[in-house]
PDB file of C-alpha atoms and ligand atoms in Angstrom:
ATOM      1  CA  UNK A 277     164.411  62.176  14.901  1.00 92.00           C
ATOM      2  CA  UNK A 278     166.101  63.998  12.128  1.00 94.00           C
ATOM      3  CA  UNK A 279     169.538  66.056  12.928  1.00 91.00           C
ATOM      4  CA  UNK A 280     167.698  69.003  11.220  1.00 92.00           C
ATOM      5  CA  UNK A 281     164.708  69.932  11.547  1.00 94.00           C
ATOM      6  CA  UNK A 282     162.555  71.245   9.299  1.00 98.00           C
ATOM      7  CA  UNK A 283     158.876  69.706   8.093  1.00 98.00           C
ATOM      8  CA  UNK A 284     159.968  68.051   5.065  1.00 98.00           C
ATOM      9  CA  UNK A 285     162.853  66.372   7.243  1.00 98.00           C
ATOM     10  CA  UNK A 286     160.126  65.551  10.257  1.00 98.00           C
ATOM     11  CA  UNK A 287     157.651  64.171   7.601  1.00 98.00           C
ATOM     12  CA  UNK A 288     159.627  61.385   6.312  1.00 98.00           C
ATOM     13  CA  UNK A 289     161.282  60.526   9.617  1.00 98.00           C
ATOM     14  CA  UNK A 290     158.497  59.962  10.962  1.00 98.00           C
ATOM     15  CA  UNK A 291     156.790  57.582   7.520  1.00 98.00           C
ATOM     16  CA  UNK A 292     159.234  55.371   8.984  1.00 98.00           C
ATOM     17  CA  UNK A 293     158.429  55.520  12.789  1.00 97.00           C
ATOM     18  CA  UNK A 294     158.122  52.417  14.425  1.00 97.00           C
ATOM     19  CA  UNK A 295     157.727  54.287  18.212  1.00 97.00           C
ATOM     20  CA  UNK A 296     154.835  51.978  18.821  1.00 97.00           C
ATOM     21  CA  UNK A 297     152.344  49.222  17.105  1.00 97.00           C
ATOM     22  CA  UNK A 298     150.018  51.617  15.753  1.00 97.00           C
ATOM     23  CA  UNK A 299     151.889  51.413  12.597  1.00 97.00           C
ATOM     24  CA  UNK A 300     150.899  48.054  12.059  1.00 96.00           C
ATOM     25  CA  UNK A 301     147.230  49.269  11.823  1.00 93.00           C
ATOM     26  CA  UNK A 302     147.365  52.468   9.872  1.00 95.00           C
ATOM     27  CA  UNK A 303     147.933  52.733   6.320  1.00 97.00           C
ATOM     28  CA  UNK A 304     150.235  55.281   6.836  1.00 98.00           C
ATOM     29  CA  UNK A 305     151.630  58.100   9.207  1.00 98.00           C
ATOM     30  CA  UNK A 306     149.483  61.338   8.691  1.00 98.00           C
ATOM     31  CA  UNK A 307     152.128  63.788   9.759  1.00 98.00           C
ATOM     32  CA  UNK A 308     150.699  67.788  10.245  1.00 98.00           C
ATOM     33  CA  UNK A 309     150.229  69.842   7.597  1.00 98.00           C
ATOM     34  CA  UNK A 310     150.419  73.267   7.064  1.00 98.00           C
ATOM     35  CA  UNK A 311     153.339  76.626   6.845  1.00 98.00           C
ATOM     36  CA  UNK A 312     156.418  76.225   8.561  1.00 98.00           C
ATOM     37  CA  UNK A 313     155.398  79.901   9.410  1.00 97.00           C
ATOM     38  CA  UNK A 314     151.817  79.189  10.446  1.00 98.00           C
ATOM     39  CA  UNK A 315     150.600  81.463  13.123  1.00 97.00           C
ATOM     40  CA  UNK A 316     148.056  78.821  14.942  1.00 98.00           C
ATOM     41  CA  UNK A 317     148.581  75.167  14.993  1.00 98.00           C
ATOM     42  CA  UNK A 318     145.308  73.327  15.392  1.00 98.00           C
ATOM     43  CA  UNK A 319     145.913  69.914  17.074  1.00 98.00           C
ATOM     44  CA  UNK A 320     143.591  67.047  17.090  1.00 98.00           C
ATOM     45  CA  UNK A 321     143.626  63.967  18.447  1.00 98.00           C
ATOM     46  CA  UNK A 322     144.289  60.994  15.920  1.00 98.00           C
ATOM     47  CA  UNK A 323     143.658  61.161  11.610  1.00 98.00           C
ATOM     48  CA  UNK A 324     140.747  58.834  10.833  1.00 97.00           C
ATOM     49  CA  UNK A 325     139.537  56.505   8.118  1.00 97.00           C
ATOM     50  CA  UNK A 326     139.772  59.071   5.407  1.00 97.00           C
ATOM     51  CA  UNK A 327     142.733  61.212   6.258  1.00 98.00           C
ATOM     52  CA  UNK A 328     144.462  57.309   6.907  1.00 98.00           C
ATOM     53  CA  UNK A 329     144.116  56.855   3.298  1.00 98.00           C
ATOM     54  CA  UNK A 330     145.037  60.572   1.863  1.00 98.00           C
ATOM     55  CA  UNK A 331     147.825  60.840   4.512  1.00 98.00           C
ATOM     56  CA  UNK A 332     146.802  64.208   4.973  1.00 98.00           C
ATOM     57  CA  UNK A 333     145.058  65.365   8.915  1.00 98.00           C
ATOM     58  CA  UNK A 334     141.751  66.926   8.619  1.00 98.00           C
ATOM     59  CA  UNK A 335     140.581  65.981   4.866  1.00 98.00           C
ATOM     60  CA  UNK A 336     136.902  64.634   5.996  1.00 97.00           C
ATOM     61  CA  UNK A 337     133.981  65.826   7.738  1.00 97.00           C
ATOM     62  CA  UNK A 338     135.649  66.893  10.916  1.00 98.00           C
ATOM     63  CA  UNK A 339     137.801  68.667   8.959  1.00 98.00           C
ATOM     64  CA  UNK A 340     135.438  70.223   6.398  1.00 98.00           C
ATOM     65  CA  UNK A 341     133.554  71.423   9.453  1.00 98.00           C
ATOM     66  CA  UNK A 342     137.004  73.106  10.864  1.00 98.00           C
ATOM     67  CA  UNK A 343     137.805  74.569   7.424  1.00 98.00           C
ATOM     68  CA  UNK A 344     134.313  76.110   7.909  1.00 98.00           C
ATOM     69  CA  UNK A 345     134.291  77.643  11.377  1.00 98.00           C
ATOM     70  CA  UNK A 346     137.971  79.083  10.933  1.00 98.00           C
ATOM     71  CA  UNK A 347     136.405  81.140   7.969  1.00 98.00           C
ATOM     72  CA  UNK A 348     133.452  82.048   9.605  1.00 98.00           C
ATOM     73  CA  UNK A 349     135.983  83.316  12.863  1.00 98.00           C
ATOM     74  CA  UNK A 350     137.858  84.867  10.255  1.00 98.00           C
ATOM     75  CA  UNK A 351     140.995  82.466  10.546  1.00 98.00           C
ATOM     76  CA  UNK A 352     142.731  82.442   7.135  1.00 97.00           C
ATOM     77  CA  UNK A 353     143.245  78.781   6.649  1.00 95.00           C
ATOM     78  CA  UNK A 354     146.920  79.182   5.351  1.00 95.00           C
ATOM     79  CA  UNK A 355     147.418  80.935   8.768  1.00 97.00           C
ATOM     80  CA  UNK A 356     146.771  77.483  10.540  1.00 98.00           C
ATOM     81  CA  UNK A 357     148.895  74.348  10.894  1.00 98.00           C
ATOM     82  CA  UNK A 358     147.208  71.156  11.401  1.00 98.00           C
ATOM     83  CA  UNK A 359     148.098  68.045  13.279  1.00 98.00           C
ATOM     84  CA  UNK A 360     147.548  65.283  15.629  1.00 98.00           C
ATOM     85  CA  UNK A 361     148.680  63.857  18.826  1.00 98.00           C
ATOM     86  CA  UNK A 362     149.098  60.525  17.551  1.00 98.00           C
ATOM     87  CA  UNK A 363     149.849  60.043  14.214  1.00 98.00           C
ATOM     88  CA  UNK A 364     148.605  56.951  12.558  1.00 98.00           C
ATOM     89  CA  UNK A 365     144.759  55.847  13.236  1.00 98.00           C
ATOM     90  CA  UNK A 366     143.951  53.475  15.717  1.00 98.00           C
ATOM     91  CA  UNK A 367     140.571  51.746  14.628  1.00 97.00           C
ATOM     92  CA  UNK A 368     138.991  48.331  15.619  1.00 96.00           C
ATOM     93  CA  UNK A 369     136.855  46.118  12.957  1.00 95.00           C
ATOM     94  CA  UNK A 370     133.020  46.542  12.892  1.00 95.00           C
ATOM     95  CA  UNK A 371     131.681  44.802   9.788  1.00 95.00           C
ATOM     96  CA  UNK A 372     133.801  45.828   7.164  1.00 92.00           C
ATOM     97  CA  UNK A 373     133.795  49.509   8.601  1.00 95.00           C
ATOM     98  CA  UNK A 374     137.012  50.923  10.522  1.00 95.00           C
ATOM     99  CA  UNK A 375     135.225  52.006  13.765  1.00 95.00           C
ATOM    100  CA  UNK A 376     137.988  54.946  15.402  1.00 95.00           C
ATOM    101  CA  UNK A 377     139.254  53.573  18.853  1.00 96.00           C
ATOM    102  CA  UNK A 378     140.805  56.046  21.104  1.00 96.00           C
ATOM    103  CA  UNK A 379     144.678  56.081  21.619  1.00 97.00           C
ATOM    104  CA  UNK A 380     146.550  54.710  24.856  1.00 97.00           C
ATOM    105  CA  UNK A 381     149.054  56.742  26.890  1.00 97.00           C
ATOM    106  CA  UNK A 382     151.318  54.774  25.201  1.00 98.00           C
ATOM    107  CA  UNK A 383     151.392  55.609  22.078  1.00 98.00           C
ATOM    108  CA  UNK A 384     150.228  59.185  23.025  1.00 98.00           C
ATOM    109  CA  UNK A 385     153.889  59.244  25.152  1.00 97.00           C
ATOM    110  CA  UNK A 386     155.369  57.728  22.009  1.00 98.00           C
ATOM    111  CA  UNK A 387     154.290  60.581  19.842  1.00 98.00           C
ATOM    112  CA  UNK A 388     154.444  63.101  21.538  1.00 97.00           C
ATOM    113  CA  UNK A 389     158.454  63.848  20.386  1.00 97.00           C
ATOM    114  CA  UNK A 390     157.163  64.251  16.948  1.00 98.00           C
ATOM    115  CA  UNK A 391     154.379  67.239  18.101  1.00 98.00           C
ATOM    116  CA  UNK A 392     157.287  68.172  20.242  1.00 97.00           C
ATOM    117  CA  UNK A 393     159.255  68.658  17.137  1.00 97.00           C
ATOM    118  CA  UNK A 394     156.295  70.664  15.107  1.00 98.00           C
ATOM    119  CA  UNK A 395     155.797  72.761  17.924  1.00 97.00           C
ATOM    120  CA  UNK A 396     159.811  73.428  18.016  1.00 97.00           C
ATOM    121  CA  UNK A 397     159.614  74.189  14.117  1.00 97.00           C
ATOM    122  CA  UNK A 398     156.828  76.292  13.594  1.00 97.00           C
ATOM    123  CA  UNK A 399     156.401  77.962  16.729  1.00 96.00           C
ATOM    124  CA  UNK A 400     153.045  79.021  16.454  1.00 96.00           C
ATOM    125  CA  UNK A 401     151.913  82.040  18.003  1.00 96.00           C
ATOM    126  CA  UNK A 402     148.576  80.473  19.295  1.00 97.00           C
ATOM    127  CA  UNK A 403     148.248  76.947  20.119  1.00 98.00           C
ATOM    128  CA  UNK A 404     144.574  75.285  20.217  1.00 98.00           C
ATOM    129  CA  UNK A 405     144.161  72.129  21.379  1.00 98.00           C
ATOM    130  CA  UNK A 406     141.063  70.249  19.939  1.00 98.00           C
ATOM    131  CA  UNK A 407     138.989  68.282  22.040  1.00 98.00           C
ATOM    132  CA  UNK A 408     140.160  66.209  25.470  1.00 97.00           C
ATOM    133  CA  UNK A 409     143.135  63.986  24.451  1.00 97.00           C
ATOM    134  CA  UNK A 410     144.915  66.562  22.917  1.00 97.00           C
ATOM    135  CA  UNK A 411     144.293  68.844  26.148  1.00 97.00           C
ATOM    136  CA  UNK A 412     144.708  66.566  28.782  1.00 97.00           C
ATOM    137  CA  UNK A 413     147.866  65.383  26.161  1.00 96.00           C
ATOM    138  CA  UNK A 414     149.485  68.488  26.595  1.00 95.00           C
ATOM    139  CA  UNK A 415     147.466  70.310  29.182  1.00 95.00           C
ATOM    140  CA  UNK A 416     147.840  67.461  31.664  1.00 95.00           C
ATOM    141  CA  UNK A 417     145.602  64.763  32.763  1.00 95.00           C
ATOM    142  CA  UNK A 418     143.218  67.224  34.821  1.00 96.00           C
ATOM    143  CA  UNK A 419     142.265  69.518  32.506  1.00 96.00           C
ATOM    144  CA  UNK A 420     138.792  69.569  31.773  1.00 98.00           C
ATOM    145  CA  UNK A 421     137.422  70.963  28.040  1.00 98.00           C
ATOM    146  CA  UNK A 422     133.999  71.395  29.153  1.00 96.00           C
ATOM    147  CA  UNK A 423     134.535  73.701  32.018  1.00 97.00           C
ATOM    148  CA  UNK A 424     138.270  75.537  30.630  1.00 97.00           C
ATOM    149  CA  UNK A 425     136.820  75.955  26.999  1.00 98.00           C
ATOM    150  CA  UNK A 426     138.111  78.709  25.022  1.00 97.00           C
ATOM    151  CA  UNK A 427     140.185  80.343  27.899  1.00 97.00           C
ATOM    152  CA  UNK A 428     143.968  81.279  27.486  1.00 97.00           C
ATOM    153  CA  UNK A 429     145.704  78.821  29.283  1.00 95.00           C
ATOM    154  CA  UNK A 430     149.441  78.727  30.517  1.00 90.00           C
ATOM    155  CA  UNK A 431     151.771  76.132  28.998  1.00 91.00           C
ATOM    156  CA  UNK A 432     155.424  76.326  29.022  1.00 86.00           C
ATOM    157  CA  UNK A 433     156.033  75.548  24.881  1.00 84.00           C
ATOM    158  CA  UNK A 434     153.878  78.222  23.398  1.00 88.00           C
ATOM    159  CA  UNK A 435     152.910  81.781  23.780  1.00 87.00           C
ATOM    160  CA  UNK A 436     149.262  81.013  24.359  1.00 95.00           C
ATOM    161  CA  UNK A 437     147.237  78.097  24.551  1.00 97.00           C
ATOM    162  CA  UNK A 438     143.291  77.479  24.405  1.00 98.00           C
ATOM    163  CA  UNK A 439     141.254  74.189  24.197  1.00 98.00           C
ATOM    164  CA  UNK A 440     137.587  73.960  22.917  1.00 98.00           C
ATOM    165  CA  UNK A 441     135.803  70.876  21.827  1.00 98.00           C
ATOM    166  CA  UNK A 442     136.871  68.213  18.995  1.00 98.00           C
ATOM    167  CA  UNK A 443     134.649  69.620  15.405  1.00 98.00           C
ATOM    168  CA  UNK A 444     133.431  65.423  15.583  1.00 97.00           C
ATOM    169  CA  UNK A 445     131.655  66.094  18.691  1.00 98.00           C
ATOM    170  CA  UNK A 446     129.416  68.831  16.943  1.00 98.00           C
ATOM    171  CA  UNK A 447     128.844  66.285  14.141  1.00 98.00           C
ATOM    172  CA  UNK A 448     127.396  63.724  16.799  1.00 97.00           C
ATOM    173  CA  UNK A 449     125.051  66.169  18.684  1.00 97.00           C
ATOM    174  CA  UNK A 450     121.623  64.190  18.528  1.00 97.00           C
ATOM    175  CA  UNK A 451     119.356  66.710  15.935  1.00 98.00           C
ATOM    176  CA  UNK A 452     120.345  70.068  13.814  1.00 98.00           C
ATOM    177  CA  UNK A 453     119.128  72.770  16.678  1.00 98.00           C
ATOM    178  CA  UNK A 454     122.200  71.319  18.822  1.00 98.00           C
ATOM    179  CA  UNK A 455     124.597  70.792  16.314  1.00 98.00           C
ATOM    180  CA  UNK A 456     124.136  74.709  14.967  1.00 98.00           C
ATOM    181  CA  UNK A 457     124.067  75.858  18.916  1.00 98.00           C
ATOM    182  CA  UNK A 458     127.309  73.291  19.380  1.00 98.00           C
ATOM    183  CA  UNK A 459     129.271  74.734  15.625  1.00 98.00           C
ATOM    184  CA  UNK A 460     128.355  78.899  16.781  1.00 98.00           C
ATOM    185  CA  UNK A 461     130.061  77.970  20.112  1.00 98.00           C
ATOM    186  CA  UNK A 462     133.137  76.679  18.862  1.00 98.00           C
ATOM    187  CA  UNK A 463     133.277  79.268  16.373  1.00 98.00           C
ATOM    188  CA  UNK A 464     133.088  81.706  19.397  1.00 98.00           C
ATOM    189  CA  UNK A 465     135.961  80.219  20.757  1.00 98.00           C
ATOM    190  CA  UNK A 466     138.025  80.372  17.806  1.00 98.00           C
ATOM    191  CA  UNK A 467     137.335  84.327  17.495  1.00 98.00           C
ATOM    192  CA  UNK A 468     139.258  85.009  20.741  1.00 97.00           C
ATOM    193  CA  UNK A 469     142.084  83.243  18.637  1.00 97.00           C
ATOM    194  CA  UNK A 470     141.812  85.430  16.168  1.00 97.00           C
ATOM    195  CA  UNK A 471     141.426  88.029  18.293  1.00 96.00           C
ATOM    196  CA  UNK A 472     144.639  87.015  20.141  1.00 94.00           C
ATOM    197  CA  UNK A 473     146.636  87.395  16.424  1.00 92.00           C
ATOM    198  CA  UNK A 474     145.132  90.728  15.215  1.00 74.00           C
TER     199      UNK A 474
HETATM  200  N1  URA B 712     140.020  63.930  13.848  1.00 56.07           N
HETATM  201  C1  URA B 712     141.242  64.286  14.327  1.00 56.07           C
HETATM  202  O1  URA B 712     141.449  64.429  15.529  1.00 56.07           O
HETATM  203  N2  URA B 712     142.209  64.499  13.458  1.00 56.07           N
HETATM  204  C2  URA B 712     142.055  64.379  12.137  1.00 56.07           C
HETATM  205  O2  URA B 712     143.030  64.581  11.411  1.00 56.07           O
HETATM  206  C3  URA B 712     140.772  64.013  11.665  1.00 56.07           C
HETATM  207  C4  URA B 712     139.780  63.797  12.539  1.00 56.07           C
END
Protein backbone atom coordinates (compact mmCIF):
# COMPACT_ATOMS: atom_id res chain seq x y z
CA UNK A 1 0.00 0.00 0.00
CA UNK A 2 1.33 3.28 -1.15
CA UNK A 3 2.45 6.04 1.65
CA UNK A 4 0.13 8.42 -0.34
CA UNK A 5 -2.73 7.86 -1.53
CA UNK A 6 -4.18 8.97 -4.37
CA UNK A 7 -5.61 6.71 -7.56
CA UNK A 8 -2.73 6.98 -9.73
CA UNK A 9 -0.51 5.89 -6.62
CA UNK A 10 -3.25 2.92 -5.68
CA UNK A 11 -3.31 1.85 -9.41
CA UNK A 12 0.18 0.85 -9.83
CA UNK A 13 0.61 -0.51 -6.31
CA UNK A 14 -1.68 -2.63 -6.76
CA UNK A 15 -0.32 -3.91 -10.88
CA UNK A 16 2.14 -5.33 -8.67
CA UNK A 17 0.00 -7.05 -5.91
CA UNK A 18 0.84 -10.38 -5.15
CA UNK A 19 -1.94 -10.51 -1.94
CA UNK A 20 -3.06 -13.81 -3.31
CA UNK A 21 -2.75 -16.40 -6.46
CA UNK A 22 -5.27 -14.82 -8.49
CA UNK A 23 -2.55 -12.98 -10.15
CA UNK A 24 -1.24 -15.94 -11.60
CA UNK A 25 -4.55 -16.31 -13.59
CA UNK A 26 -5.44 -12.84 -14.69
CA UNK A 27 -3.80 -10.98 -17.30
CA UNK A 28 -3.68 -8.16 -15.28
CA UNK A 29 -5.09 -6.22 -12.16
CA UNK A 30 -8.26 -4.20 -13.28
CA UNK A 31 -8.04 -1.54 -10.62
CA UNK A 32 -11.48 0.99 -10.42
CA UNK A 33 -11.93 3.56 -12.58
CA UNK A 34 -13.46 6.67 -12.44
CA UNK A 35 -13.03 10.70 -10.58
CA UNK A 36 -11.18 10.92 -7.56
CA UNK A 37 -14.28 13.21 -6.88
CA UNK A 38 -16.95 10.77 -8.03
CA UNK A 39 -20.13 11.10 -6.13
CA UNK A 40 -21.28 7.17 -6.35
CA UNK A 41 -18.91 4.35 -6.55
CA UNK A 42 -20.49 1.36 -8.23
CA UNK A 43 -18.83 -1.89 -6.99
CA UNK A 44 -18.99 -5.19 -8.62
CA UNK A 45 -17.81 -8.26 -7.91
CA UNK A 46 -14.72 -9.44 -10.08
CA UNK A 47 -13.62 -7.84 -13.99
CA UNK A 48 -14.21 -10.62 -16.52
CA UNK A 49 -12.80 -11.94 -19.76
CA UNK A 50 -12.98 -8.65 -21.53
CA UNK A 51 -12.28 -6.04 -18.93
CA UNK A 52 -9.11 -8.82 -18.02
CA UNK A 53 -7.73 -7.90 -21.28
CA UNK A 54 -8.52 -3.89 -21.45
CA UNK A 55 -7.61 -3.61 -17.72
CA UNK A 56 -10.39 -1.42 -17.40
CA UNK A 57 -13.84 -2.73 -14.89
CA UNK A 58 -17.04 -2.65 -16.68
CA UNK A 59 -15.95 -2.41 -20.57
CA UNK A 60 -18.38 -5.44 -21.78
CA UNK A 61 -21.88 -6.32 -21.73
CA UNK A 62 -22.44 -6.04 -18.04
CA UNK A 63 -21.06 -2.93 -18.26
CA UNK A 64 -22.68 -1.58 -21.44
CA UNK A 65 -25.91 -2.56 -19.73
CA UNK A 66 -24.81 -0.35 -16.47
CA UNK A 67 -23.69 2.55 -18.70
CA UNK A 68 -27.32 2.23 -19.94
CA UNK A 69 -29.50 2.11 -16.85
CA UNK A 70 -27.38 4.95 -15.05
CA UNK A 71 -28.53 7.20 -18.06
CA UNK A 72 -31.85 6.11 -18.15
CA UNK A 73 -31.92 6.88 -13.90
CA UNK A 74 -30.37 9.94 -14.85
CA UNK A 75 -26.83 9.10 -13.27
CA UNK A 76 -24.22 11.14 -15.19
CA UNK A 77 -21.65 8.51 -15.84
CA UNK A 78 -18.63 10.83 -14.89
CA UNK A 79 -20.53 11.12 -11.53
CA UNK A 80 -19.81 7.31 -10.89
CA UNK A 81 -16.65 5.43 -9.91
CA UNK A 82 -16.36 1.92 -10.84
CA UNK A 83 -14.72 -1.04 -9.24
CA UNK A 84 -14.52 -4.48 -7.97
CA UNK A 85 -14.13 -6.47 -4.91
CA UNK A 86 -11.51 -8.55 -6.22
CA UNK A 87 -9.40 -7.32 -8.67
CA UNK A 88 -8.00 -9.71 -11.15
CA UNK A 89 -10.52 -12.43 -12.80
CA UNK A 90 -10.78 -15.70 -11.50
CA UNK A 91 -11.93 -18.05 -14.46
CA UNK A 92 -11.62 -21.89 -14.97
CA UNK A 93 -10.98 -23.51 -18.64
CA UNK A 94 -14.04 -24.67 -20.69
CA UNK A 95 -12.89 -25.41 -24.24
CA UNK A 96 -10.86 -22.67 -25.14
CA UNK A 97 -13.43 -20.21 -23.43
CA UNK A 98 -12.55 -18.52 -19.90
CA UNK A 99 -15.72 -19.63 -18.01
CA UNK A 100 -15.90 -16.75 -14.75
CA UNK A 101 -15.53 -18.75 -11.39
CA UNK A 102 -16.60 -16.98 -8.33
CA UNK A 103 -13.93 -15.61 -5.83
CA UNK A 104 -13.04 -17.28 -2.33
CA UNK A 105 -13.07 -15.41 1.00
CA UNK A 106 -9.66 -15.45 0.52
CA UNK A 107 -8.86 -13.49 -1.92
CA UNK A 108 -12.04 -11.38 -1.25
CA UNK A 109 -10.17 -10.71 2.49
CA UNK A 110 -7.03 -10.12 0.45
CA UNK A 111 -8.56 -7.34 -1.53
CA UNK A 112 -10.47 -5.87 0.33
CA UNK A 113 -7.46 -3.19 1.62
CA UNK A 114 -7.31 -2.01 -1.88
CA UNK A 115 -11.46 -1.11 -1.98
CA UNK A 116 -10.63 -0.03 1.49
CA UNK A 117 -8.24 2.39 0.03
CA UNK A 118 -10.76 3.67 -2.96
CA UNK A 119 -13.36 4.08 -0.59
CA UNK A 120 -10.77 6.20 1.73
CA UNK A 121 -9.83 8.31 -1.51
CA UNK A 122 -12.85 9.13 -3.14
CA UNK A 123 -15.29 9.09 -0.52
CA UNK A 124 -18.26 8.73 -2.39
CA UNK A 125 -21.35 10.16 -1.28
CA UNK A 126 -23.47 7.01 -2.21
CA UNK A 127 -22.10 3.64 -2.20
CA UNK A 128 -23.97 0.76 -4.32
CA UNK A 129 -22.99 -2.47 -4.02
CA UNK A 130 -23.72 -4.69 -7.15
CA UNK A 131 -25.00 -7.98 -6.79
CA UNK A 132 -24.31 -10.59 -3.60
CA UNK A 133 -20.49 -10.83 -3.17
CA UNK A 134 -19.98 -7.38 -3.13
CA UNK A 135 -22.94 -7.03 -0.45
CA UNK A 136 -22.40 -9.79 1.64
CA UNK A 137 -18.39 -8.46 0.98
CA UNK A 138 -19.05 -5.42 2.65
CA UNK A 139 -22.54 -5.76 3.98
CA UNK A 140 -21.66 -8.95 5.85
CA UNK A 141 -22.28 -12.51 5.18
CA UNK A 142 -26.19 -12.25 5.97
CA UNK A 143 -27.26 -9.82 3.86
CA UNK A 144 -29.59 -10.87 1.40
CA UNK A 145 -29.93 -8.79 -2.25
CA UNK A 146 -33.14 -10.24 -3.09
CA UNK A 147 -35.11 -9.27 -0.09
CA UNK A 148 -32.80 -5.70 1.01
CA UNK A 149 -32.71 -4.49 -2.73
CA UNK A 150 -32.49 -0.92 -3.29
CA UNK A 151 -32.95 0.12 0.45
CA UNK A 152 -30.49 2.57 2.26
CA UNK A 153 -28.54 0.52 4.34
CA UNK A 154 -26.19 1.45 7.35
CA UNK A 155 -22.45 0.84 6.96
CA UNK A 156 -19.85 2.46 8.96
CA UNK A 157 -17.38 3.71 5.73
CA UNK A 158 -19.87 5.64 3.72
CA UNK A 159 -22.68 8.04 4.03
CA UNK A 160 -25.20 5.72 2.45
CA UNK A 161 -25.19 2.42 1.11
CA UNK A 162 -27.73 0.39 -1.21
CA UNK A 163 -27.37 -3.06 -2.94
CA UNK A 164 -29.48 -4.21 -6.00
CA UNK A 165 -28.70 -7.03 -8.30
CA UNK A 166 -25.36 -7.68 -10.47
CA UNK A 167 -26.40 -5.97 -14.44
CA UNK A 168 -25.08 -10.00 -15.54
CA UNK A 169 -27.97 -11.39 -13.81
CA UNK A 170 -30.46 -9.33 -16.08
CA UNK A 171 -28.41 -10.55 -19.08
CA UNK A 172 -29.11 -14.30 -18.00
CA UNK A 173 -32.92 -13.97 -17.34
CA UNK A 174 -34.33 -16.92 -19.58
CA UNK A 175 -36.39 -14.71 -22.60
CA UNK A 176 -36.68 -10.70 -23.36
CA UNK A 177 -40.16 -10.10 -21.24
CA UNK A 178 -37.91 -10.92 -18.02
CA UNK A 179 -34.87 -9.39 -18.90
CA UNK A 180 -36.84 -5.81 -19.71
CA UNK A 181 -39.03 -6.46 -16.29
CA UNK A 182 -35.40 -7.47 -14.54
CA UNK A 183 -33.28 -4.00 -16.41
CA UNK A 184 -36.69 -1.39 -15.35
CA UNK A 185 -36.19 -2.79 -11.79
CA UNK A 186 -32.72 -2.13 -11.37
CA UNK A 187 -33.07 1.05 -13.00
CA UNK A 188 -35.70 1.79 -10.24
CA UNK A 189 -33.28 1.17 -7.78
CA UNK A 190 -30.69 3.30 -9.11
CA UNK A 191 -33.25 6.41 -9.18
CA UNK A 192 -33.44 6.45 -5.35
CA UNK A 193 -29.56 6.96 -5.84
CA UNK A 194 -30.01 9.64 -7.73
CA UNK A 195 -32.53 10.78 -5.80
CA UNK A 196 -30.30 10.50 -2.68
CA UNK A 197 -27.59 13.09 -4.66
CA UNK A 198 -30.07 15.72 -5.99
N1 LIG B 1 -18.70 -7.90 -13.68
C1 LIG B 1 -18.17 -7.31 -12.57
O1 LIG B 1 -18.55 -7.59 -11.44
N2 LIG B 1 -17.23 -6.40 -12.75
C2 LIG B 1 -16.77 -6.03 -13.95
O2 LIG B 1 -15.88 -5.19 -14.00
C3 LIG B 1 -17.35 -6.66 -15.08
C4 LIG B 1 -18.30 -7.59 -14.91
Amino acid sequence: MPARKTLPALRAAAAGCRGCDLYKRGTQTVFGEGRADARVMMIGEQPGHEEDLAGKPFVGPAGKLLDRALAEAGIPRDDVYVTNVVKHFKWEPRGKRRIHAKPNQMEISACLPWLQAELDVVKPEAVVCLGATAAQALLGPKFRVTKERGRWVKAPWALRVLATVHPSSILRAPDDEARHREFERFVADLVHVRAALA
